[in-house]
mmCIF file of C-alpha atoms and ligand atoms in Angstrom:
data_model
loop_
_atom_site.group_PDB
_atom_site.id
_atom_site.type_symbol
_atom_site.label_atom_id
_atom_site.label_comp_id
_atom_site.label_asym_id
_atom_site.label_seq_id
_atom_site.Cartn_x
_atom_site.Cartn_y
_atom_site.Cartn_z
ATOM 1 C CA MET A 1 -54.517 -48.981 31.734
ATOM 2 C CA THR A 2 -55.503 -50.766 34.842
ATOM 3 C CA ILE A 3 -52.919 -52.121 37.516
ATOM 4 C CA LEU A 4 -53.949 -54.433 40.395
ATOM 5 C CA ILE A 5 -51.452 -53.205 43.308
ATOM 6 C CA THR A 6 -51.538 -55.470 46.241
ATOM 7 C CA GLY A 7 -50.464 -53.989 49.599
ATOM 8 C CA GLY A 8 -51.218 -50.418 48.435
ATOM 9 C CA ALA A 9 -52.133 -49.129 51.912
ATOM 10 C CA GLY A 10 -48.707 -50.033 53.217
ATOM 11 C CA PHE A 11 -45.473 -47.945 53.127
ATOM 12 C CA ILE A 12 -44.206 -48.530 49.749
ATOM 13 C CA GLY A 13 -47.607 -49.417 48.219
ATOM 14 C CA SER A 14 -49.269 -46.158 49.210
ATOM 15 C CA ASN A 15 -46.440 -44.288 47.677
ATOM 16 C CA LEU A 16 -46.695 -46.374 44.526
ATOM 17 C CA VAL A 17 -50.443 -46.169 44.135
ATOM 18 C CA LYS A 18 -50.038 -42.217 44.147
ATOM 19 C CA TYR A 19 -47.167 -42.385 41.662
ATOM 20 C CA ALA A 20 -49.086 -44.857 39.334
ATOM 21 C CA LEU A 21 -52.206 -42.478 39.553
ATOM 22 C CA ALA A 22 -50.120 -39.500 38.826
ATOM 23 C CA ASN A 23 -48.563 -41.117 35.734
ATOM 24 C CA GLY A 24 -51.947 -41.969 34.258
ATOM 25 C CA TYR A 25 -52.871 -45.241 35.516
ATOM 26 C CA LYS A 26 -55.997 -46.665 36.889
ATOM 27 C CA VAL A 27 -55.254 -48.597 40.175
ATOM 28 C CA VAL A 28 -57.221 -51.212 41.857
ATOM 29 C CA ASN A 29 -55.633 -51.434 45.176
ATOM 30 C CA LEU A 30 -56.255 -54.663 47.241
ATOM 31 C CA ASP A 31 -55.225 -54.454 50.959
ATOM 32 C CA ARG A 32 -56.267 -56.373 54.010
ATOM 33 C CA LEU A 33 -55.645 -53.387 56.227
ATOM 34 C CA THR A 34 -53.457 -55.446 58.772
ATOM 35 C CA TYR A 35 -51.583 -53.191 61.447
ATOM 36 C CA ALA A 36 -49.394 -51.847 58.815
ATOM 37 C CA GLY A 37 -52.018 -50.894 56.320
ATOM 38 C CA ASN A 38 -53.461 -47.464 56.722
ATOM 39 C CA LEU A 39 -56.195 -45.669 54.702
ATOM 40 C CA SER A 40 -54.973 -42.363 55.896
ATOM 41 C CA SER A 41 -51.759 -42.957 53.742
ATOM 42 C CA LEU A 42 -54.171 -42.691 50.753
ATOM 43 C CA ALA A 43 -56.101 -39.692 52.066
ATOM 44 C CA SER A 44 -55.184 -37.645 49.138
ATOM 45 C CA VAL A 45 -56.452 -40.239 46.450
ATOM 46 C CA ILE A 46 -59.041 -42.115 48.118
ATOM 47 C CA GLU A 47 -61.856 -40.261 46.421
ATOM 48 C CA SER A 48 -60.105 -40.436 43.001
ATOM 49 C CA PRO A 49 -62.324 -42.183 40.256
ATOM 50 C CA GLU A 50 -59.043 -43.686 38.961
ATOM 51 C CA HIS A 51 -58.458 -45.502 42.336
ATOM 52 C CA VAL A 52 -60.543 -48.516 43.506
ATOM 53 C CA PHE A 53 -59.844 -49.649 46.959
ATOM 54 C CA ALA A 54 -60.619 -53.300 47.830
ATOM 55 C CA GLU A 55 -60.325 -54.395 51.281
ATOM 56 C CA GLY A 56 -59.310 -57.972 51.247
ATOM 57 C CA ASP A 57 -56.772 -60.655 51.538
ATOM 58 C CA ILE A 58 -54.635 -61.974 48.959
ATOM 59 C CA CYS A 59 -55.303 -65.583 50.336
ATOM 60 C CA ASP A 60 -58.857 -65.162 49.360
ATOM 61 C CA ALA A 61 -58.899 -66.905 46.013
ATOM 62 C CA PRO A 62 -62.698 -66.124 45.052
ATOM 63 C CA LEU A 63 -62.028 -62.362 45.732
ATOM 64 C CA LEU A 64 -59.057 -62.387 43.699
ATOM 65 C CA GLU A 65 -60.972 -63.975 40.734
ATOM 66 C CA ALA A 66 -63.705 -61.489 41.183
ATOM 67 C CA LEU A 67 -61.241 -58.674 41.104
ATOM 68 C CA PHE A 68 -59.664 -59.889 38.003
ATOM 69 C CA ARG A 69 -63.002 -60.227 36.155
ATOM 70 C CA ALA A 70 -64.286 -56.844 37.015
ATOM 71 C CA HIS A 71 -61.452 -54.920 36.370
ATOM 72 C CA GLN A 72 -59.478 -56.778 33.822
ATOM 73 C CA PRO A 73 -56.015 -55.481 34.815
ATOM 74 C CA ARG A 74 -53.178 -55.089 32.383
ATOM 75 C CA ALA A 75 -50.554 -55.775 35.211
ATOM 76 C CA VAL A 76 -50.327 -57.038 38.966
ATOM 77 C CA MET A 77 -47.613 -55.220 41.099
ATOM 78 C CA HIS A 78 -47.515 -57.491 44.114
ATOM 79 C CA LEU A 79 -46.405 -55.768 47.378
ATOM 80 C CA ALA A 80 -48.897 -57.232 50.017
ATOM 81 C CA ALA A 81 -46.686 -58.864 52.711
ATOM 82 C CA GLU A 82 -45.776 -59.117 56.355
ATOM 83 C CA SER A 83 -42.661 -57.025 56.168
ATOM 84 C CA HIS A 84 -40.881 -56.486 59.530
ATOM 85 C CA VAL A 85 -38.063 -58.767 60.613
ATOM 86 C CA ASP A 86 -38.740 -58.334 64.305
ATOM 87 C CA ARG A 87 -42.244 -59.378 64.029
ATOM 88 C CA SER A 88 -41.389 -62.564 62.151
ATOM 89 C CA ILE A 89 -39.022 -63.614 64.896
ATOM 90 C CA ASP A 90 -41.779 -63.462 67.393
ATOM 91 C CA GLY A 91 -44.573 -64.828 65.205
ATOM 92 C CA PRO A 92 -43.662 -66.264 61.865
ATOM 93 C CA ASP A 93 -47.152 -67.752 61.073
ATOM 94 C CA ASP A 94 -48.457 -64.707 59.385
ATOM 95 C CA PHE A 95 -45.352 -64.479 57.333
ATOM 96 C CA ILE A 96 -45.836 -67.935 55.902
ATOM 97 C CA ARG A 97 -49.450 -67.445 55.638
ATOM 98 C CA THR A 98 -49.516 -64.059 53.368
ATOM 99 C CA ASN A 99 -45.993 -64.189 51.827
ATOM 100 C CA VAL A 100 -45.960 -67.719 50.931
ATOM 101 C CA ALA A 101 -49.521 -69.008 50.587
ATOM 102 C CA GLY A 102 -50.826 -65.507 49.726
ATOM 103 C CA THR A 103 -48.366 -65.257 46.902
ATOM 104 C CA PHE A 104 -49.171 -68.765 45.664
ATOM 105 C CA THR A 105 -52.989 -67.950 45.719
ATOM 106 C CA LEU A 106 -52.414 -64.818 43.841
ATOM 107 C CA LEU A 107 -50.227 -66.357 41.247
ATOM 108 C CA GLU A 108 -52.943 -68.918 40.627
ATOM 109 C CA ALA A 109 -55.497 -66.393 40.170
ATOM 110 C CA ALA A 110 -53.234 -64.407 37.600
ATOM 111 C CA ARG A 111 -52.447 -67.470 35.893
ATOM 112 C CA ARG A 112 -56.086 -68.362 35.351
ATOM 113 C CA TYR A 113 -56.709 -64.822 34.266
ATOM 114 C CA CYS A 114 -53.958 -64.551 31.968
ATOM 115 C CA ASP A 115 -54.630 -67.923 30.346
ATOM 116 C CA GLY A 116 -58.132 -66.577 29.581
ATOM 117 C CA LEU A 117 -56.698 -63.482 27.749
ATOM 118 C CA SER A 118 -56.360 -63.105 23.963
ATOM 119 C CA GLY A 119 -52.979 -63.235 22.238
ATOM 120 C CA ASP A 120 -52.251 -59.564 22.364
ATOM 121 C CA GLU A 121 -53.481 -58.973 25.748
ATOM 122 C CA ARG A 122 -51.701 -62.104 27.102
ATOM 123 C CA ALA A 123 -48.430 -60.754 25.533
ATOM 124 C CA ARG A 124 -48.978 -57.249 27.262
ATOM 125 C CA PHE A 125 -49.833 -58.809 30.716
ATOM 126 C CA ARG A 126 -47.152 -58.560 33.455
ATOM 127 C CA PHE A 127 -46.918 -59.779 36.994
ATOM 128 C CA LEU A 128 -44.332 -57.840 39.009
ATOM 129 C CA HIS A 129 -43.373 -59.245 42.310
ATOM 130 C CA VAL A 130 -41.710 -56.804 44.658
ATOM 131 C CA SER A 131 -39.033 -58.475 46.823
ATOM 132 C CA THR A 132 -36.158 -57.694 49.172
ATOM 133 C CA ASP A 133 -32.411 -57.858 49.113
ATOM 134 C CA GLU A 134 -32.631 -59.633 52.383
ATOM 135 C CA VAL A 135 -33.137 -62.929 50.522
ATOM 136 C CA PHE A 136 -29.424 -63.050 49.663
ATOM 137 C CA GLY A 137 -28.202 -63.250 53.223
ATOM 138 C CA SER A 138 -25.303 -61.363 54.605
ATOM 139 C CA LEU A 139 -22.415 -59.793 52.839
ATOM 140 C CA GLY A 140 -18.769 -59.572 54.209
ATOM 141 C CA ASN A 141 -16.793 -56.228 54.251
ATOM 142 C CA ASP A 142 -16.592 -56.185 50.457
ATOM 143 C CA GLY A 143 -18.927 -57.259 47.259
ATOM 144 C CA TYR A 144 -22.517 -56.599 46.407
ATOM 145 C CA PHE A 145 -25.520 -58.458 45.683
ATOM 146 C CA THR A 146 -26.384 -58.911 42.168
ATOM 147 C CA GLU A 147 -29.252 -60.689 40.226
ATOM 148 C CA ALA A 148 -27.077 -63.691 40.481
ATOM 149 C CA SER A 149 -26.292 -63.691 43.988
ATOM 150 C CA PRO A 150 -27.372 -67.117 45.637
ATOM 151 C CA TYR A 151 -30.097 -67.166 48.098
ATOM 152 C CA ASP A 152 -29.278 -67.363 51.733
ATOM 153 C CA PRO A 153 -32.241 -65.964 53.822
ATOM 154 C CA HIS A 154 -31.647 -65.993 57.548
ATOM 155 C CA SER A 155 -34.952 -64.587 59.183
ATOM 156 C CA PRO A 156 -38.361 -65.902 58.850
ATOM 157 C CA TYR A 157 -39.282 -62.707 56.841
ATOM 158 C CA SER A 158 -36.523 -63.098 54.392
ATOM 159 C CA ALA A 159 -37.002 -67.008 54.096
ATOM 160 C CA SER A 160 -40.903 -66.297 53.353
ATOM 161 C CA LYS A 161 -39.883 -63.538 50.799
ATOM 162 C CA ALA A 162 -37.218 -66.024 49.060
ATOM 163 C CA SER A 163 -40.160 -68.608 48.870
ATOM 164 C CA SER A 164 -42.254 -66.233 47.283
ATOM 165 C CA ASP A 165 -39.584 -65.200 44.719
ATOM 166 C CA HIS A 166 -39.056 -68.779 43.884
ATOM 167 C CA LEU A 167 -42.715 -69.326 43.385
ATOM 168 C CA VAL A 168 -43.059 -66.423 41.113
ATOM 169 C CA ARG A 169 -40.114 -67.570 38.935
ATOM 170 C CA ALA A 170 -41.654 -71.112 38.866
ATOM 171 C CA TRP A 171 -44.896 -69.780 37.692
ATOM 172 C CA GLY A 172 -43.033 -67.849 34.792
ATOM 173 C CA SER A 173 -41.004 -70.821 33.622
ATOM 174 C CA THR A 174 -43.790 -73.667 34.224
ATOM 175 C CA TYR A 175 -46.952 -71.914 33.229
ATOM 176 C CA GLY A 176 -45.559 -69.047 30.999
ATOM 177 C CA LEU A 177 -46.782 -66.367 33.408
ATOM 178 C CA PRO A 178 -45.033 -63.034 32.176
ATOM 179 C CA ALA A 179 -43.388 -62.502 35.561
ATOM 180 C CA LEU A 180 -40.641 -60.074 36.700
ATOM 181 C CA VAL A 181 -38.971 -59.879 40.238
ATOM 182 C CA THR A 182 -37.238 -57.119 41.865
ATOM 183 C CA ASN A 183 -35.050 -57.228 44.916
ATOM 184 C CA CYS A 184 -34.680 -53.784 46.594
ATOM 185 C CA SER A 185 -32.636 -52.620 49.477
ATOM 186 C CA ASN A 186 -33.928 -50.604 52.580
ATOM 187 C CA ASN A 187 -36.267 -47.798 51.882
ATOM 188 C CA TYR A 188 -37.111 -44.709 53.835
ATOM 189 C CA GLY A 189 -39.477 -41.837 53.150
ATOM 190 C CA PRO A 190 -42.884 -40.808 54.021
ATOM 191 C CA TYR A 191 -45.873 -42.948 55.446
ATOM 192 C CA GLN A 192 -43.427 -45.668 57.036
ATOM 193 C CA PHE A 193 -44.971 -47.576 59.738
ATOM 194 C CA PRO A 194 -43.249 -46.302 62.863
ATOM 195 C CA GLU A 195 -41.804 -49.566 63.762
ATOM 196 C CA LYS A 196 -39.055 -49.241 61.153
ATOM 197 C CA LEU A 197 -35.719 -47.720 62.052
ATOM 198 C CA VAL A 198 -36.109 -44.093 60.464
ATOM 199 C CA PRO A 199 -39.625 -43.184 61.927
ATOM 200 C CA HIS A 200 -38.891 -45.112 65.054
ATOM 201 C CA ILE A 201 -35.749 -43.166 65.848
ATOM 202 C CA THR A 202 -37.159 -39.927 64.685
ATOM 203 C CA LEU A 203 -40.495 -40.207 66.955
ATOM 204 C CA SER A 204 -38.561 -41.692 69.963
ATOM 205 C CA ALA A 205 -36.168 -38.864 69.974
ATOM 206 C CA LEU A 206 -39.152 -36.422 69.823
ATOM 207 C CA ALA A 207 -40.707 -38.174 72.701
ATOM 208 C CA GLU A 208 -37.397 -38.110 74.871
ATOM 209 C CA LYS A 209 -37.375 -41.841 74.719
ATOM 210 C CA PRO A 210 -34.167 -44.030 74.403
ATOM 211 C CA LEU A 211 -32.861 -44.682 70.974
ATOM 212 C CA PRO A 212 -32.154 -48.235 70.873
ATOM 213 C CA VAL A 213 -29.353 -49.485 68.424
ATOM 214 C CA TYR A 214 -28.957 -53.260 68.060
ATOM 215 C CA GLY A 215 -25.606 -54.787 68.879
ATOM 216 C CA ASP A 216 -22.496 -52.583 68.006
ATOM 217 C CA GLY A 217 -24.578 -50.569 65.474
ATOM 218 C CA GLY A 218 -22.238 -51.785 62.748
ATOM 219 C CA ASN A 219 -24.705 -53.509 60.596
ATOM 220 C CA VAL A 220 -24.748 -51.836 57.121
ATOM 221 C CA ARG A 221 -27.704 -51.471 54.883
ATOM 222 C CA ASP A 222 -28.076 -49.643 51.478
ATOM 223 C CA TRP A 223 -30.597 -47.040 51.696
ATOM 224 C CA LEU A 224 -32.998 -45.781 48.936
ATOM 225 C CA HIS A 225 -35.682 -43.163 49.073
ATOM 226 C CA VAL A 226 -39.152 -44.824 48.499
ATOM 227 C CA GLY A 227 -39.904 -42.463 45.675
ATOM 228 C CA ASP A 228 -36.841 -43.648 43.716
ATOM 229 C CA HIS A 229 -38.181 -47.366 44.317
ATOM 230 C CA CYS A 230 -41.374 -46.397 42.882
ATOM 231 C CA ARG A 231 -39.734 -44.945 39.871
ATOM 232 C CA ALA A 232 -37.661 -48.121 39.423
ATOM 233 C CA LEU A 233 -40.692 -50.633 39.853
ATOM 234 C CA MET A 234 -42.600 -48.481 37.159
ATOM 235 C CA ALA A 235 -39.426 -48.752 34.899
ATOM 236 C CA VAL A 236 -39.396 -52.436 35.294
ATOM 237 C CA LEU A 237 -43.304 -52.897 34.711
ATOM 238 C CA GLU A 238 -43.005 -50.838 31.615
ATOM 239 C CA ARG A 239 -39.800 -51.809 30.030
ATOM 240 C CA GLY A 240 -38.311 -54.761 31.865
ATOM 241 C CA ARG A 241 -37.646 -58.013 30.230
ATOM 242 C CA VAL A 242 -40.167 -60.832 31.006
ATOM 243 C CA GLY A 243 -38.730 -63.492 33.229
ATOM 244 C CA GLU A 244 -35.799 -61.246 34.488
ATOM 245 C CA THR A 245 -35.018 -60.011 37.878
ATOM 246 C CA TYR A 246 -33.640 -56.479 38.851
ATOM 247 C CA ALA A 247 -31.756 -55.812 41.671
ATOM 248 C CA ILE A 248 -32.553 -52.154 43.195
ATOM 249 C CA GLY A 249 -30.286 -50.033 45.568
ATOM 250 C CA GLY A 250 -29.440 -46.586 46.375
ATOM 251 C CA SER A 251 -25.529 -46.977 46.475
ATOM 252 C CA SER A 252 -26.026 -45.274 49.851
ATOM 253 C CA GLU A 253 -24.372 -47.784 52.602
ATOM 254 C CA ARG A 254 -24.734 -46.610 56.047
ATOM 255 C CA THR A 255 -24.175 -48.387 59.425
ATOM 256 C CA ASN A 256 -27.245 -48.372 61.608
ATOM 257 C CA VAL A 257 -25.597 -46.341 64.019
ATOM 258 C CA SER A 258 -24.683 -43.596 61.473
ATOM 259 C CA ILE A 259 -28.408 -43.589 60.362
ATOM 260 C CA VAL A 260 -29.498 -42.841 64.072
ATOM 261 C CA GLN A 261 -26.701 -40.237 64.378
ATOM 262 C CA THR A 262 -27.721 -38.552 61.051
ATOM 263 C CA ILE A 263 -31.425 -38.326 62.084
ATOM 264 C CA CYS A 264 -30.405 -36.976 65.707
ATOM 265 C CA GLY A 265 -28.180 -34.139 63.822
ATOM 266 C CA ILE A 266 -31.158 -33.166 61.601
ATOM 267 C CA LEU A 267 -33.474 -33.030 64.641
ATOM 268 C CA ASP A 268 -30.767 -30.948 66.709
ATOM 269 C CA GLU A 269 -31.312 -28.305 63.778
ATOM 270 C CA LEU A 270 -34.776 -28.587 63.207
ATOM 271 C CA ARG A 271 -36.320 -29.237 66.705
ATOM 272 C CA PRO A 272 -33.596 -28.830 69.527
ATOM 273 C CA ARG A 273 -34.237 -30.736 72.488
ATOM 274 C CA PRO A 274 -36.104 -28.900 75.278
ATOM 275 C CA THR A 275 -33.156 -29.831 77.662
ATOM 276 C CA GLY A 276 -31.093 -26.991 76.561
ATOM 277 C CA GLY A 277 -28.067 -27.657 74.414
ATOM 278 C CA ALA A 278 -28.045 -31.366 74.557
ATOM 279 C CA SER A 279 -27.958 -33.456 71.439
ATOM 280 C CA TYR A 280 -30.615 -36.150 70.649
ATOM 281 C CA ARG A 281 -27.378 -38.329 70.278
ATOM 282 C CA ASP A 282 -27.216 -38.490 74.040
ATOM 283 C CA LEU A 283 -30.417 -40.678 73.938
ATOM 284 C CA ILE A 284 -28.615 -43.223 72.021
ATOM 285 C CA ARG A 285 -28.534 -46.907 73.629
ATOM 286 C CA PHE A 286 -26.905 -49.975 72.558
ATOM 287 C CA VAL A 287 -29.176 -52.933 73.132
ATOM 288 C CA ALA A 288 -29.118 -56.763 72.599
ATOM 289 C CA ASP A 289 -28.566 -57.709 69.140
ATOM 290 C CA ARG A 290 -31.521 -59.112 67.004
ATOM 291 C CA PRO A 291 -30.936 -63.156 66.441
ATOM 292 C CA GLY A 292 -29.657 -63.828 63.081
ATOM 293 C CA HIS A 293 -28.761 -60.204 62.339
ATOM 294 C CA ASP A 294 -27.356 -60.094 58.948
ATOM 295 C CA ARG A 295 -24.198 -57.815 58.783
ATOM 296 C CA ARG A 296 -24.095 -56.113 55.635
ATOM 297 C CA TYR A 297 -26.261 -55.558 52.538
ATOM 298 C CA ALA A 298 -25.223 -53.702 49.315
ATOM 299 C CA ILE A 299 -26.521 -53.839 45.862
ATOM 300 C CA ASP A 300 -25.034 -53.400 42.532
ATOM 301 C CA ALA A 301 -27.748 -51.898 40.547
ATOM 302 C CA SER A 302 -25.927 -51.686 37.312
ATOM 303 C CA LYS A 303 -28.362 -53.883 35.314
ATOM 304 C CA LEU A 304 -31.270 -51.628 36.158
ATOM 305 C CA ARG A 305 -29.274 -48.540 35.286
ATOM 306 C CA ASN A 306 -27.841 -49.952 32.323
ATOM 307 C CA GLU A 307 -30.966 -51.535 30.672
ATOM 308 C CA LEU A 308 -33.499 -49.322 31.769
ATOM 309 C CA GLY A 309 -31.614 -46.075 32.328
ATOM 310 C CA TRP A 310 -32.738 -45.737 36.169
ATOM 311 C CA LYS A 311 -30.613 -44.278 38.679
ATOM 312 C CA PRO A 312 -31.728 -42.794 42.269
ATOM 313 C CA SER A 313 -32.695 -39.087 41.935
ATOM 314 C CA ARG A 314 -32.179 -38.017 45.576
ATOM 315 C CA ALA A 315 -28.808 -37.782 47.350
ATOM 316 C CA PHE A 316 -29.080 -39.664 50.681
ATOM 317 C CA GLU A 317 -28.596 -36.587 52.993
ATOM 318 C CA ASP A 318 -31.350 -34.631 51.122
ATOM 319 C CA GLY A 319 -33.805 -37.457 51.176
ATOM 320 C CA MET A 320 -33.184 -38.128 54.766
ATOM 321 C CA SER A 321 -33.628 -34.661 55.815
ATOM 322 C CA GLU A 322 -36.923 -34.280 53.793
ATOM 323 C CA THR A 323 -38.067 -37.544 55.380
ATOM 324 C CA VAL A 324 -37.515 -36.388 59.123
ATOM 325 C CA LYS A 325 -39.179 -33.115 58.030
ATOM 326 C CA TRP A 326 -42.084 -34.985 56.744
ATOM 327 C CA TYR A 327 -42.516 -36.836 60.086
ATOM 328 C CA LEU A 328 -42.404 -33.466 61.952
ATOM 329 C CA GLY A 329 -44.961 -31.752 59.639
ATOM 330 C CA ASN A 330 -47.345 -34.773 59.670
ATOM 331 C CA GLY A 331 -48.187 -35.196 63.197
ATOM 332 C CA ASP A 332 -51.920 -36.099 62.499
ATOM 333 C CA TRP A 333 -50.719 -39.086 60.513
ATOM 334 C CA VAL A 334 -48.343 -40.031 63.077
ATOM 335 C CA ASN A 335 -50.748 -39.815 65.843
ATOM 336 C CA GLY A 336 -53.379 -41.606 63.971
ATOM 337 C CA ILE A 337 -51.055 -44.641 63.504
ATOM 338 C CA LEU A 338 -49.682 -44.454 67.205
ATOM 339 C CA SER A 339 -52.984 -44.535 68.734
ATOM 340 C CA GLY A 340 -53.475 -48.132 67.354
ATOM 341 C CA ALA A 341 -52.043 -51.198 68.998
ATOM 342 C CA TYR A 342 -48.521 -50.451 68.176
ATOM 343 C CA ARG A 343 -46.694 -48.319 70.998
ATOM 344 C CA LEU A 344 -42.863 -48.044 69.923
ATOM 345 C CA THR A 345 -42.196 -51.149 72.206
ATOM 346 C CA ARG A 346 -39.272 -53.608 71.575
ATOM 347 C CA ILE A 347 -40.134 -56.941 69.695
ATOM 348 C CA GLY A 348 -38.178 -59.506 67.846
ATOM 349 C CA THR A 349 -35.788 -60.935 70.477
ATOM 350 C CA GLY A 350 -37.445 -64.124 70.202
ATOM 351 C CA ARG A 351 -38.852 -63.556 73.867
ATOM 352 C CA HIS A 352 -42.453 -63.151 74.121
ATOM 353 C CA ASP A 353 -42.270 -61.008 77.245
ATOM 354 C CA ALA A 354 -39.429 -58.878 75.801
ATOM 355 C CA ARG A 355 -39.876 -54.950 75.824
HETATM 356 N N1 LIG B 1 -39.561 -51.645 53.288
HETATM 357 C C1 LIG B 1 -38.572 -51.838 52.674
HETATM 358 O O1 LIG B 1 -37.388 -51.377 52.807
HETATM 359 C C2 LIG B 1 -38.693 -52.843 51.508
HETATM 360 C C3 LIG B 1 -37.465 -53.196 50.740
HETATM 361 C C4 LIG B 1 -37.488 -54.128 49.792
HETATM 362 C C5 LIG B 1 -38.503 -54.795 49.501
HETATM 363 N N2 LIG B 1 -39.829 -54.423 50.322
HETATM 364 C C6 LIG B 1 -41.126 -55.288 49.892
HETATM 365 O O2 LIG B 1 -42.055 -54.354 49.507
HETATM 366 C C7 LIG B 1 -43.150 -54.643 49.865
HETATM 367 C C8 LIG B 1 -43.989 -53.505 50.647
HETATM 368 O O3 LIG B 1 -43.244 -53.314 51.829
HETATM 369 P P1 LIG B 1 -43.649 -52.181 52.947
HETATM 370 O O4 LIG B 1 -42.326 -51.744 53.506
HETATM 371 O O5 LIG B 1 -44.463 -51.168 52.076
HETATM 372 O O6 LIG B 1 -44.629 -53.027 53.866
HETATM 373 P P2 LIG B 1 -45.730 -52.610 54.761
HETATM 374 O O7 LIG B 1 -45.757 -53.658 55.981
HETATM 375 O O8 LIG B 1 -45.687 -51.176 55.133
HETATM 376 O O9 LIG B 1 -47.065 -52.683 53.981
HETATM 377 C C9 LIG B 1 -47.488 -54.098 53.584
HETATM 378 C C10 LIG B 1 -49.213 -53.997 53.297
HETATM 379 O O10 LIG B 1 -49.541 -55.242 52.962
HETATM 380 C C11 LIG B 1 -50.906 -55.439 53.518
HETATM 381 N N3 LIG B 1 -51.183 -56.840 53.811
HETATM 382 C C12 LIG B 1 -50.454 -57.665 54.536
HETATM 383 N N4 LIG B 1 -51.032 -58.939 54.575
HETATM 384 C C13 LIG B 1 -51.974 -58.856 53.540
HETATM 385 C C14 LIG B 1 -52.966 -59.830 52.881
HETATM 386 N N5 LIG B 1 -52.808 -61.013 53.448
HETATM 387 N N6 LIG B 1 -53.591 -59.475 51.972
HETATM 388 C C15 LIG B 1 -53.698 -58.131 51.502
HETATM 389 N N7 LIG B 1 -52.874 -57.155 51.920
HETATM 390 C C16 LIG B 1 -51.938 -57.517 52.990
HETATM 391 C C17 LIG B 1 -50.863 -54.654 54.791
HETATM 392 O O11 LIG B 1 -52.048 -54.184 55.242
HETATM 393 C C18 LIG B 1 -49.889 -53.432 54.406
HETATM 394 O O12 LIG B 1 -50.720 -52.368 53.915
HETATM 395 C C19 LIG B 1 -43.207 -56.057 50.835
HETATM 396 O O13 LIG B 1 -43.491 -57.124 49.895
HETATM 397 C C20 LIG B 1 -41.709 -56.053 51.213
HETATM 398 O O14 LIG B 1 -41.293 -57.326 51.477
HETATM 399 C C21 LIG B 1 -39.853 -53.611 51.297
#
């Protein structure tokens, strides 16, 4: 059975491609290879006959049509996106282009393909749109996001993802495209681009650089290991009800500063600082907050748990320790990424000269 995965050279996508291949699927992997997409994340499967890599853009309608025609996928799992909030503040254009216009172009190609399928094939076809909990805005100290939470996006990134969620649902109700939407909390794990919090802090600490914490560090996110996200996505694809939304979360709420302290603690044990006895925590620096920074996200994933029997398989502490070890043990991957344009600098203050 063939799945078209978009964004399969990114963080979640590359983990998902490997997970799908290991579970017997054939994967057509469409990725534009932006700064965030890396073939080195797919090294173990790039030669697999079950994996077809197509370098290209989800905004390219003729390419999409050709891929659908050539590979006749049974499903689309749509992950391709511009995904970094700070980048969306400095340059929202690419977020609108890929996340909104790109999703529209992909929906149209999927609709045309789906309309051409026979009754049975059409009934089996699925379009799974992978989205984020950031579309729901900010929670106070209590409560959880559910599938019924109202949309209230605050950053150009979350607004573009919210737009794409609405487009997917509209293509489901207007054109009968058999679509599903997932909204997941913050992921961590191997192959994450080092601008995101966990690898950024790990690699900055190892380089003895300051560890920036935005604002007072009290912003709360619900953390989920990427492997558990992939398991959830497959469960939704295989057994989710068409037209439904599923919220995915790890029930692991942590403040940003506690994430940074946890990473420092793991590194203190695994790779003590050369400066004799000092903790990596001494490198923590509180810096100006991100504009529009949502205070708290938390997910109630009981629909996914009750309907599809999914729950996270890793305890947060184990997953985080495993992840930090992965970055320590995969210097080649890290160095390959860091030798590109990205250099662990500060972006997303809304000031183009900001560092
Ligand atoms: N990372 C998280 O914590 C998280 C949480 C919930 C949902 N999501 C969603 O999951 C998806 C994947 O997130 P990620 O963290 O892996 O992102 P990522 O930035 O690591 O990867 C995105 C991938 O999309 C590709 N891409 C970008 N523009 C493209 C285009 N126009 N055409 C084709 N490919 C293009 C990039 O090359 C890259 O490989 C995104 O849709 C994101 O909104 C992420």
